[in-house]
Short mmCIF file of C-alpha atoms in Angstrom, two decimals:
data_model
loop_
_atom_site.label_atom_id
_atom_site.label_comp_id
_atom_site.label_asym_id
_atom_site.label_seq_id
_atom_site.Cartn_x
_atom_site.Cartn_y
_atom_site.Cartn_z
CA MET L 23 -5.02 -14.90 -27.90
CA LEU L 24 -8.28 -14.12 -26.18
CA GLY L 25 -11.14 -12.02 -27.53
CA ASP L 26 -11.09 -8.37 -28.52
CA GLU L 27 -11.73 -7.03 -25.00
CA THR L 28 -9.02 -4.85 -23.51
CA ILE L 29 -8.87 -4.80 -19.73
CA ALA L 30 -7.54 -2.11 -17.39
CA ALA L 31 -6.86 -1.86 -13.67
CA ILE L 32 -4.77 -0.03 -11.09
CA ALA L 33 -1.80 -2.34 -10.53
CA THR L 34 -0.42 -0.65 -7.39
CA PRO L 35 -1.86 -0.70 -3.85
CA PRO L 36 -4.43 1.98 -3.00
CA GLY L 37 -3.31 5.01 -1.02
CA ILE L 38 -0.82 7.86 -1.24
CA GLY L 39 2.58 7.07 -2.72
CA GLY L 40 5.24 8.20 -5.16
CA ILE L 41 3.54 6.72 -8.21
CA ALA L 42 0.51 4.67 -9.19
CA VAL L 43 0.51 2.32 -12.18
CA ILE L 44 -2.51 1.70 -14.40
CA ARG L 45 -2.16 -1.38 -16.61
CA LEU L 46 -3.99 -2.10 -19.87
CA SER L 47 -3.85 -5.42 -21.73
CA GLY L 48 -5.55 -6.59 -24.89
CA LYS L 49 -5.71 -6.32 -28.65
CA ASN L 50 -6.62 -2.63 -28.54
CA ALA L 51 -4.52 -1.56 -25.55
CA LEU L 52 -2.35 0.78 -27.60
CA ILE L 53 -5.28 2.17 -29.62
CA ILE L 54 -7.15 2.99 -26.40
CA THR L 55 -4.03 4.58 -24.91
CA GLU L 56 -3.69 6.70 -28.06
CA LYS L 57 -7.08 8.29 -27.31
CA ILE L 58 -6.04 9.58 -23.88
CA PHE L 59 -2.26 10.16 -24.19
CA ILE L 60 -0.61 13.34 -25.48
CA GLY L 61 3.15 13.25 -25.90
CA LYS L 62 6.02 13.46 -28.33
CA ASP L 63 5.45 9.92 -29.59
CA SER L 64 2.27 8.10 -30.60
CA PRO L 65 1.65 4.91 -28.53
CA CYS L 66 0.69 2.94 -31.64
CA GLU L 67 3.93 3.89 -33.39
CA MET L 68 6.30 3.43 -30.45
CA GLU L 69 8.80 0.60 -30.34
CA SER L 70 8.15 -2.10 -27.78
CA HIS L 71 9.55 -1.74 -24.28
CA ARG L 72 9.94 2.04 -24.57
CA VAL L 73 9.05 4.65 -21.94
CA VAL L 74 7.96 8.16 -22.91
CA TYR L 75 6.81 11.26 -21.03
CA GLY L 76 3.41 12.81 -21.68
CA ARG L 77 -0.01 13.74 -20.30
CA ILE L 78 -3.24 11.83 -19.82
CA VAL L 79 -6.40 13.69 -20.82
CA GLU L 80 -10.11 12.98 -20.72
CA PRO L 81 -11.13 11.45 -24.06
CA GLU L 82 -12.88 13.95 -26.34
CA LYS L 83 -12.74 16.78 -23.74
CA GLU L 84 -8.92 16.69 -23.71
CA GLU L 85 -8.99 17.99 -20.13
CA GLU L 86 -5.64 17.20 -18.54
CA ILE L 87 -5.71 14.64 -15.73
CA ASP L 88 -2.01 14.15 -14.90
CA GLU L 89 1.51 14.08 -16.31
CA VAL L 90 2.71 10.52 -16.71
CA LEU L 91 5.30 8.08 -17.99
CA LEU L 92 3.92 5.63 -20.53
CA THR L 93 5.45 2.19 -21.14
CA VAL L 94 4.46 0.38 -24.34
CA LEU L 95 4.89 -3.40 -24.71
CA HIS L 96 4.06 -5.27 -27.91
CA ALA L 97 2.64 -8.79 -28.01
CA PRO L 98 3.73 -11.52 -27.60
CA HIS L 99 6.68 -10.33 -25.49
CA THR L 100 4.59 -9.18 -22.55
CA TYR L 101 3.39 -10.57 -19.21
CA THR L 102 -0.02 -11.48 -20.63
CA GLY L 103 1.13 -12.23 -24.16
CA GLU L 104 -1.06 -9.34 -25.39
CA ASN L 105 -0.39 -5.72 -26.28
CA THR L 106 0.17 -3.92 -23.00
CA ALA L 107 0.41 -0.31 -21.85
CA GLU L 108 1.42 0.77 -18.36
CA ILE L 109 0.74 4.33 -17.26
CA SER L 110 2.71 5.64 -14.28
CA CYS L 111 0.96 8.67 -12.80
CA HIS L 112 1.37 10.52 -9.51
CA GLY L 113 0.56 8.38 -6.51
CA GLY L 114 -2.75 8.99 -4.81
CA ILE L 115 -6.29 7.76 -4.99
CA VAL L 116 -7.72 10.54 -7.16
CA PRO L 117 -5.09 10.66 -9.96
CA ALA L 118 -5.06 6.86 -10.34
CA ARG L 119 -8.84 6.55 -10.40
CA ARG L 120 -9.18 9.39 -12.93
CA VAL L 121 -6.61 7.79 -15.26
CA LEU L 122 -8.38 4.43 -14.94
CA SER L 123 -11.72 6.12 -15.63
CA ALA L 124 -10.26 7.68 -18.77
CA CYS L 125 -9.06 4.25 -19.95
CA ILE L 126 -12.55 2.80 -19.49
CA SER L 127 -14.19 5.77 -21.21
CA ALA L 128 -11.85 5.21 -24.16
CA GLY L 129 -12.95 1.58 -24.60
CA ALA L 130 -11.33 -0.64 -21.97
CA ARG L 131 -13.24 -2.54 -19.31
CA LEU L 132 -12.32 -3.01 -15.66
CA ALA L 133 -10.27 -6.17 -15.13
CA GLU L 134 -11.52 -8.95 -12.90
CA ARG L 135 -9.45 -10.28 -10.01
CA GLY L 136 -6.36 -12.02 -11.33
CA GLU L 137 -7.40 -11.52 -14.94
CA PHE L 138 -3.96 -10.35 -16.14
CA THR L 139 -2.32 -13.52 -14.82
CA LYS L 140 -5.23 -15.63 -16.03
CA ARG L 141 -4.68 -14.25 -19.54
CA ALA L 142 -0.98 -15.02 -19.23
CA PHE L 143 -1.91 -18.64 -18.44
CA LEU L 144 -4.51 -18.93 -21.21
CA ASN L 145 -2.10 -17.38 -23.71
CA GLY L 146 0.59 -19.93 -22.85
CA LYS L 147 2.98 -17.55 -21.10
CA MET L 148 3.01 -19.77 -18.01
CA ASP L 149 1.38 -22.94 -16.73
CA LEU L 150 -1.04 -23.07 -13.81
CA ALA L 151 1.57 -23.89 -11.16
CA GLN L 152 3.66 -20.94 -12.34
CA ALA L 153 0.60 -18.67 -12.27
CA GLU L 154 -0.06 -19.66 -8.64
CA ALA L 155 3.58 -18.87 -7.87
CA VAL L 156 2.94 -15.28 -8.98
CA LEU L 157 0.42 -14.97 -6.15
CA ASP L 158 2.94 -16.52 -3.75
CA ILE L 159 5.51 -13.90 -4.79
CA VAL L 160 3.10 -11.07 -4.05
CA SER L 161 2.01 -12.52 -0.69
CA ALA L 162 5.40 -13.86 0.50
CA LYS L 163 5.94 -13.14 4.21
CA THR L 164 9.62 -14.19 4.42
CA LYS L 165 12.64 -14.10 2.12
CA GLU L 166 12.69 -17.92 2.06
CA GLY L 167 9.09 -17.99 0.89
CA LEU L 168 9.89 -15.38 -1.75
CA ARG L 169 12.87 -17.37 -3.04
CA SER L 170 10.80 -20.52 -3.35
CA ALA L 171 7.98 -18.67 -5.12
CA LEU L 172 10.39 -17.05 -7.60
CA GLU L 173 11.90 -20.42 -8.49
CA GLN L 174 8.47 -21.97 -8.92
CA ARG L 175 7.52 -19.04 -11.16
CA ASP L 176 10.54 -20.02 -13.27
CA GLY L 177 9.07 -23.53 -13.64
CA VAL L 178 11.10 -25.68 -11.22
CA LEU L 179 8.07 -27.55 -9.88
CA SER L 180 6.43 -27.70 -13.31
CA ARG L 181 9.46 -29.38 -14.84
CA ARG L 182 9.48 -32.02 -12.10
CA ILE L 183 5.77 -32.70 -12.58
CA ARG L 184 6.25 -33.01 -16.34
CA GLY L 185 9.14 -35.43 -15.77
CA LEU L 186 6.93 -37.69 -13.65
CA ARG L 187 4.12 -37.38 -16.17
CA ASP L 188 6.42 -38.39 -19.03
CA THR L 189 7.66 -41.42 -17.08
CA LEU L 190 4.09 -42.60 -16.50
CA VAL L 191 3.13 -41.96 -20.12
CA SER L 192 6.08 -44.12 -21.21
CA ILE L 193 4.94 -46.94 -18.89
CA MET L 194 1.37 -46.64 -20.10
CA THR L 195 2.52 -46.70 -23.72
CA ASP L 196 4.44 -49.93 -23.16
CA LEU L 197 1.38 -51.55 -21.59
CA GLU L 198 -0.96 -50.46 -24.37
CA LEU L 199 1.46 -51.47 -27.12
CA SER L 200 1.78 -54.91 -25.53
CA LEU L 201 -1.98 -55.26 -25.93
CA ASP L 202 -2.02 -54.06 -29.54
CA PHE L 203 0.91 -56.24 -30.65
CA ALA L 204 0.60 -59.18 -28.27
CA ASP L 205 1.02 -61.70 -31.12
CA GLY L 206 3.83 -59.86 -32.90
CA ASP L 207 7.59 -59.99 -32.71
CA VAL L 208 7.94 -56.74 -30.72
CA VAL L 209 9.74 -57.22 -27.40
CA PHE L 210 8.30 -55.23 -24.47
CA PRO L 211 9.66 -54.63 -20.97
CA GLU L 212 8.97 -57.34 -18.44
CA ILE L 213 6.07 -56.70 -16.11
CA LYS L 214 8.49 -56.73 -13.13
CA ALA L 215 10.42 -53.85 -14.67
CA ILE L 216 7.19 -51.91 -15.15
CA ALA L 217 6.20 -52.58 -11.53
CA GLU L 218 9.59 -51.31 -10.35
CA LYS L 219 9.18 -48.08 -12.33
CA ILE L 220 5.72 -47.54 -10.85
CA TYR L 221 7.06 -48.19 -7.35
CA ASN L 222 9.86 -45.62 -7.86
CA VAL L 223 7.36 -42.97 -9.01
CA ILE L 224 5.15 -43.71 -5.99
CA THR L 225 8.14 -43.29 -3.66
CA THR L 226 9.09 -39.99 -5.27
CA MET L 227 5.55 -38.64 -5.03
CA GLU L 228 5.15 -39.67 -1.39
CA GLU L 229 8.38 -37.85 -0.55
CA MET L 230 7.03 -34.79 -2.38
CA MET L 231 3.80 -35.00 -0.39
CA GLN L 232 5.61 -35.12 2.96
CA ALA L 233 7.89 -32.24 2.05
CA GLY L 234 4.96 -30.33 0.54
CA LYS L 235 2.97 -30.41 3.76
CA ARG L 236 5.84 -28.71 5.55
CA ALA L 237 6.46 -26.33 2.65
CA ILE L 238 2.87 -25.11 2.93
CA THR L 239 3.75 -24.04 6.47
CA PHE L 240 6.62 -21.99 5.02
CA ARG L 241 4.23 -20.31 2.59
CA GLU L 242 1.13 -19.85 4.71
CA GLY L 243 2.74 -19.80 8.15
CA ALA L 244 1.58 -21.23 11.46
CA SER L 245 -0.32 -19.67 14.34
CA ALA L 246 -0.08 -19.88 18.11
CA ALA L 247 -2.30 -18.81 21.00
CA ILE L 248 -0.47 -17.51 24.07
CA VAL L 249 -2.55 -18.68 27.03
CA GLY L 250 -2.17 -18.73 30.79
CA ARG L 251 -3.66 -17.25 33.91
CA PRO L 252 -3.55 -13.48 34.47
CA ASN L 253 -0.22 -11.80 35.21
CA VAL L 254 2.06 -14.69 34.21
CA GLY L 255 3.58 -12.52 31.47
CA LYS L 256 1.63 -13.44 28.33
CA SER L 257 1.67 -9.88 26.99
CA SER L 258 5.34 -9.45 27.91
CA LEU L 259 6.12 -12.64 25.99
CA LEU L 260 4.23 -11.34 22.96
CA ASN L 261 6.21 -8.09 23.07
CA ALA L 262 9.49 -10.00 23.45
CA LEU L 263 8.73 -12.20 20.43
CA LEU L 264 7.55 -9.26 18.32
CA LEU L 265 10.47 -7.07 19.46
CA GLU L 266 8.01 -4.21 20.02
CA GLU L 267 5.60 -3.00 22.67
CA ARG L 268 2.42 -4.23 20.99
CA ALA L 269 0.56 -5.23 24.18
CA ILE L 270 0.05 -3.11 27.30
CA VAL L 271 1.94 -4.58 30.26
CA THR L 272 1.05 -3.66 33.86
CA PRO L 273 1.21 -5.42 37.26
CA VAL L 274 -2.60 -5.38 37.28
CA PRO L 275 -4.01 -8.85 36.47
CA GLY L 276 -6.36 -9.08 33.52
CA THR L 277 -5.03 -6.10 31.56
CA THR L 278 -5.68 -7.89 28.25
CA ARG L 279 -9.40 -7.88 27.50
CA ASP L 280 -9.23 -8.67 23.78
CA ILE L 281 -7.10 -10.74 21.42
CA ILE L 282 -3.89 -8.93 20.43
CA GLU L 283 -2.08 -10.36 17.43
CA GLY L 284 1.10 -9.95 15.43
CA TRP L 285 3.36 -11.71 12.90
CA ILE L 286 6.94 -12.83 13.53
CA ASN L 287 9.49 -14.58 11.35
CA VAL L 288 10.86 -17.73 12.99
CA HIS L 289 13.82 -18.73 10.82
CA GLY L 290 11.80 -18.32 7.63
CA ILE L 291 8.45 -19.52 9.02
CA PRO L 292 5.75 -16.84 9.30
CA LEU L 293 4.12 -17.24 12.72
CA LYS L 294 1.01 -15.39 13.82
CA LEU L 295 0.75 -14.91 17.58
CA TYR L 296 -2.42 -14.29 19.55
CA ASP L 297 -2.14 -12.85 23.07
CA THR L 298 -5.31 -14.02 24.82
CA ALA L 299 -7.39 -12.71 27.71
CA GLY L 300 -7.23 -15.75 29.99
CA PHE L 301 -10.02 -17.71 31.66
CA GLN L 302 -10.57 -15.77 34.89
CA ASN L 303 -14.14 -15.31 36.10
CA ALA L 304 -15.71 -12.54 34.06
CA ASP L 305 -16.93 -9.50 36.01
CA ASN L 306 -18.51 -7.85 32.97
CA VAL L 307 -19.57 -8.50 29.41
CA VAL L 308 -16.26 -7.24 27.97
CA GLU L 309 -14.24 -9.80 29.96
CA ALA L 310 -16.73 -12.52 29.01
CA MET L 311 -16.25 -11.73 25.32
CA GLY L 312 -12.48 -11.82 25.73
CA ILE L 313 -12.64 -15.25 27.38
CA GLU L 314 -14.81 -16.56 24.55
CA LYS L 315 -12.26 -15.28 22.02
CA THR L 316 -9.54 -17.10 23.97
CA ARG L 317 -11.42 -20.37 23.53
CA GLU L 318 -11.77 -19.67 19.81
CA ALA L 319 -8.06 -18.85 19.51
CA ILE L 320 -7.08 -22.19 21.05
CA GLN L 321 -9.43 -24.00 18.70
CA ASN L 322 -8.32 -22.20 15.52
CA THR L 323 -4.54 -21.91 15.94
CA SER L 324 -1.87 -24.48 15.05
CA PHE L 325 -0.53 -24.83 18.59
CA VAL L 326 -0.48 -23.21 22.04
CA LEU L 327 2.20 -21.45 24.07
CA PHE L 328 1.08 -22.26 27.62
CA VAL L 329 2.69 -19.66 29.89
CA VAL L 330 3.24 -20.10 33.62
CA ASP L 331 4.95 -17.92 36.24
CA GLY L 332 8.06 -19.85 37.23
CA SER L 333 8.70 -17.70 40.31
CA VAL L 334 5.67 -19.00 42.24
CA PRO L 335 4.25 -22.46 42.97
CA SER L 336 1.65 -23.76 40.54
CA GLN L 337 -1.96 -22.86 41.18
CA GLN L 338 -5.21 -24.64 40.50
CA GLU L 339 -6.01 -22.12 37.77
CA ASP L 340 -2.82 -23.13 35.93
CA THR L 341 -4.05 -26.72 35.84
CA GLU L 342 -7.54 -25.71 34.71
CA ILE L 343 -6.18 -23.66 31.83
CA PHE L 344 -3.72 -26.42 30.92
CA MET L 345 -6.59 -28.91 30.63
CA ARG L 346 -8.20 -26.60 28.05
CA ALA L 347 -4.94 -25.86 26.22
CA LYS L 348 -3.78 -29.47 25.83
CA GLU L 349 -6.45 -29.98 23.16
CA LYS L 350 -3.77 -28.67 20.81
CA PRO L 351 -0.03 -29.34 20.56
CA LEU L 352 1.63 -27.07 23.09
CA ILE L 353 4.88 -25.79 24.53
CA VAL L 354 5.07 -25.05 28.25
CA VAL L 355 6.73 -21.64 28.57
CA ILE L 356 8.15 -21.07 32.06
CA ASN L 357 8.41 -17.30 32.37
CA LYS L 358 10.20 -15.07 34.92
CA ILE L 359 13.32 -17.23 35.19
CA ASP L 360 15.19 -14.06 36.16
CA LEU L 361 13.62 -14.74 39.58
CA SER L 362 14.00 -17.82 41.76
CA LYS L 363 12.27 -20.83 40.23
CA ARG L 364 9.59 -22.31 42.49
CA ILE L 365 7.15 -23.97 40.09
CA ILE L 366 6.94 -27.73 39.50
CA ILE L 367 5.53 -28.33 36.02
CA SER L 368 4.55 -31.95 36.65
CA ASP L 369 2.04 -30.70 39.23
CA ILE L 370 0.22 -29.00 36.34
CA THR L 371 0.67 -31.58 33.56
CA GLY L 372 -0.04 -34.61 35.73
CA GLY L 373 3.43 -35.98 35.08
CA ASN L 374 2.96 -36.10 31.30
CA SER L 375 5.83 -34.88 29.16
CA TYR L 376 5.50 -31.73 27.05
CA PRO L 377 8.13 -29.52 25.42
CA GLU L 378 9.33 -26.95 27.95
CA CYS L 379 11.23 -23.70 27.55
CA GLU L 380 12.44 -21.33 30.26
CA VAL L 381 12.36 -17.64 29.37
CA SER L 382 12.41 -14.20 30.87
CA ALA L 383 10.16 -12.07 28.74
CA LYS L 384 11.26 -9.04 30.75
CA GLU L 385 14.98 -9.64 30.11
CA HIS L 386 14.44 -11.14 26.61
CA THR L 387 16.34 -14.30 27.54
CA GLY L 388 15.44 -17.77 26.27
CA ILE L 389 13.56 -16.38 23.26
CA GLU L 390 15.84 -18.00 20.67
CA ARG L 391 15.49 -21.34 22.45
CA LEU L 392 11.71 -20.90 22.32
CA ASN L 393 11.92 -20.26 18.58
CA THR L 394 13.82 -23.54 18.19
CA GLU L 395 11.15 -25.40 20.20
CA ILE L 396 8.46 -23.88 17.95
CA LEU L 397 10.23 -25.11 14.80
CA GLU L 398 10.56 -28.56 16.38
CA LEU L 399 6.88 -28.67 17.27
CA ILE L 400 5.64 -27.78 13.79
CA GLY L 401 8.13 -30.11 12.07
CA ALA L 402 10.13 -27.35 10.42
CA LYS L 403 13.47 -27.61 12.22
CA ASP L 404 16.34 -27.81 9.71
CA PHE L 405 13.77 -27.95 6.89
CA LYS L 406 14.80 -26.21 3.70
CA VAL L 407 12.24 -25.32 1.08
CA ASP L 408 12.86 -27.21 -2.14
CA SER L 409 11.27 -25.33 -5.01
CA ALA L 410 10.52 -28.61 -6.80
CA ILE L 411 7.93 -29.66 -4.21
CA PRO L 412 4.23 -28.78 -4.06
CA THR L 413 3.40 -25.73 -1.94
CA ARG L 414 -0.39 -25.59 -2.25
CA ALA L 415 -3.22 -27.75 -1.01
CA ARG L 416 -4.45 -28.10 -4.61
CA HIS L 417 -1.10 -29.60 -5.63
CA LEU L 418 -1.17 -32.07 -2.74
CA MET L 419 -4.73 -33.10 -3.56
CA HIS L 420 -3.81 -34.06 -7.12
CA ILE L 421 -0.56 -35.79 -6.11
CA THR L 422 -2.49 -37.77 -3.49
CA GLY L 423 -4.94 -38.85 -6.19
CA ALA L 424 -2.09 -39.85 -8.50
CA VAL L 425 -0.45 -41.93 -5.76
CA ARG L 426 -3.74 -43.67 -5.04
CA ASN L 427 -4.12 -44.64 -8.70
CA LEU L 428 -0.51 -45.79 -8.98
CA LYS L 429 -0.83 -47.96 -5.89
CA ALA L 430 -3.88 -49.56 -7.49
CA ALA L 431 -1.84 -50.21 -10.66
CA TYR L 432 1.06 -51.65 -8.65
CA GLN L 433 -1.30 -53.91 -6.73
CA GLY L 434 -2.96 -54.92 -9.99
CA ILE L 435 0.38 -56.12 -11.35
CA GLY L 436 0.90 -58.22 -8.25
CA GLU L 437 -2.55 -59.74 -8.68
CA ASN L 438 -2.04 -60.38 -12.42
CA ARG L 439 -4.90 -58.10 -13.43
CA SER L 440 -5.59 -57.28 -17.04
CA PRO L 441 -3.10 -54.80 -18.55
CA GLU L 442 -6.08 -52.68 -19.64
CA LEU L 443 -7.03 -52.08 -16.00
CA ILE L 444 -3.45 -51.30 -15.02
CA ALA L 445 -3.12 -48.86 -17.92
CA TYR L 446 -6.37 -47.18 -16.87
CA ASP L 447 -5.06 -46.52 -13.34
CA ILE L 448 -1.84 -45.06 -14.73
CA ARG L 449 -3.80 -42.89 -17.16
CA GLU L 450 -5.80 -41.46 -14.24
CA ALA L 451 -2.55 -40.73 -12.38
CA VAL L 452 -1.26 -38.87 -15.44
CA ARG L 453 -4.47 -36.86 -15.54
CA SER L 454 -3.98 -35.81 -11.90
CA LEU L 455 -0.45 -34.58 -12.65
CA ARG L 456 -1.67 -32.65 -15.67
CA GLU L 457 -4.23 -30.93 -13.43
CA ILE L 458 -1.38 -29.42 -11.39
CA ILE L 459 0.14 -27.58 -14.33
CA GLY L 460 -3.20 -26.80 -15.97
CA GLU L 461 -3.06 -29.13 -18.96
CA VAL L 462 -6.50 -30.33 -17.87
CA ASN L 463 -8.79 -27.80 -16.25
CA ALA L 464 -12.37 -26.75 -15.71
CA GLN L 465 -13.45 -23.13 -15.95
CA GLU L 466 -14.78 -23.09 -12.39
CA VAL L 467 -11.41 -24.31 -11.10
CA LEU L 468 -9.61 -21.49 -12.90
CA ASP L 469 -12.09 -18.94 -11.60
CA THR L 470 -11.50 -20.12 -8.03
CA ILE L 471 -7.71 -19.95 -8.35
CA PHE L 472 -7.53 -16.50 -9.90
CA GLN L 473 -10.08 -15.02 -7.49
CA GLU L 474 -7.28 -15.12 -4.90
CA PHE L 475 -5.38 -12.44 -6.85
CA CYS L 476 -5.81 -8.71 -6.59
CA VAL L 477 -7.55 -6.86 -9.44
CA GLY L 478 -4.35 -5.42 -10.97
CA LYS L 479 -2.53 -8.75 -11.19
#
């Protein structure tokens, strides 16, 4: 358990809604609630996991703020492992803020970002990887991402990490015992057997790293800039992919002056699209700013959808824009295939091969094929998220460090190095794995992780 401080925060998004929930957690959560709640039952005397109707009043003044439902949860069977009270009041900014203010006046303090989940971690209710999965649940953009996050919250990844850790600890123990009892009668595994075990762990971790890099795309998503000369149908393509009229479409070239963006779900992959302004000569400062944003979009996105008008021969401007776009991985999107095809792509690409996809943004044909090409380009085609793989850059960093140490140990065996040095490398690999689940941590690392959360979580 942590100190005596009780924290409070609004746990629901701001704005008008059916209800708002104010959460309190800490040793004195129920005592503080007692000061502001009037109902049939006393919060301090209620059974755990009970909900009662009542009113919240200003402490001391007893001026009514709102009618509420109060949920009481006794430690340790709570999210944080501490006494917890959750007050459901009418939705809206004013009622929620007044109830929170009453909680603070009665002795609570405002929670920091992620402090409820941080307390759950520090109180042993979950490990660090599970705590990060809570954030992934809240921020999931697809049902596949949500499923993976829920399973990681249940400890699927943590159990795999602990299994690898235990294997390495067993190897390290054998090495260290062989040093302590080198002259005794104890029989230890042959060094070849130890090397084989290390090699198997390395192989497993490298497979996790490769799958993890793609899994991060499932969680965080990819991004694409839609580029091309004016009037080739960039905005129409954006609308077709989004299945809504997000961008204005007219026959007038250069309608788009600013970046227009939107999210789509490509078979479980969140993809953020940016409809860009093009690279035509700027007649005014607004067009110039739009062109500069187009350059930034190409630089900052994962890949480019390079759009051309398939109904007309290629133009010099197509080639000029292609030369800028090919800085990133790209798909050539040949639009307007509902008309006669007259373009020759090799005239633009200089004969080099790039993924191509023919579409009609106007008729919404070829869009599913384009989605398949996108999955192929980002390495996510036929990829299924395994919940027992790392899904965060922090996880990959520590697994990479562990693999580096294990490769040093494996090489050391081949070079007949001292067992002490081999054991040291394995010990460092174990430390890296323990970092993933929070068995070893620094306060500044925890602060960085939980700052990603909202205040009420």
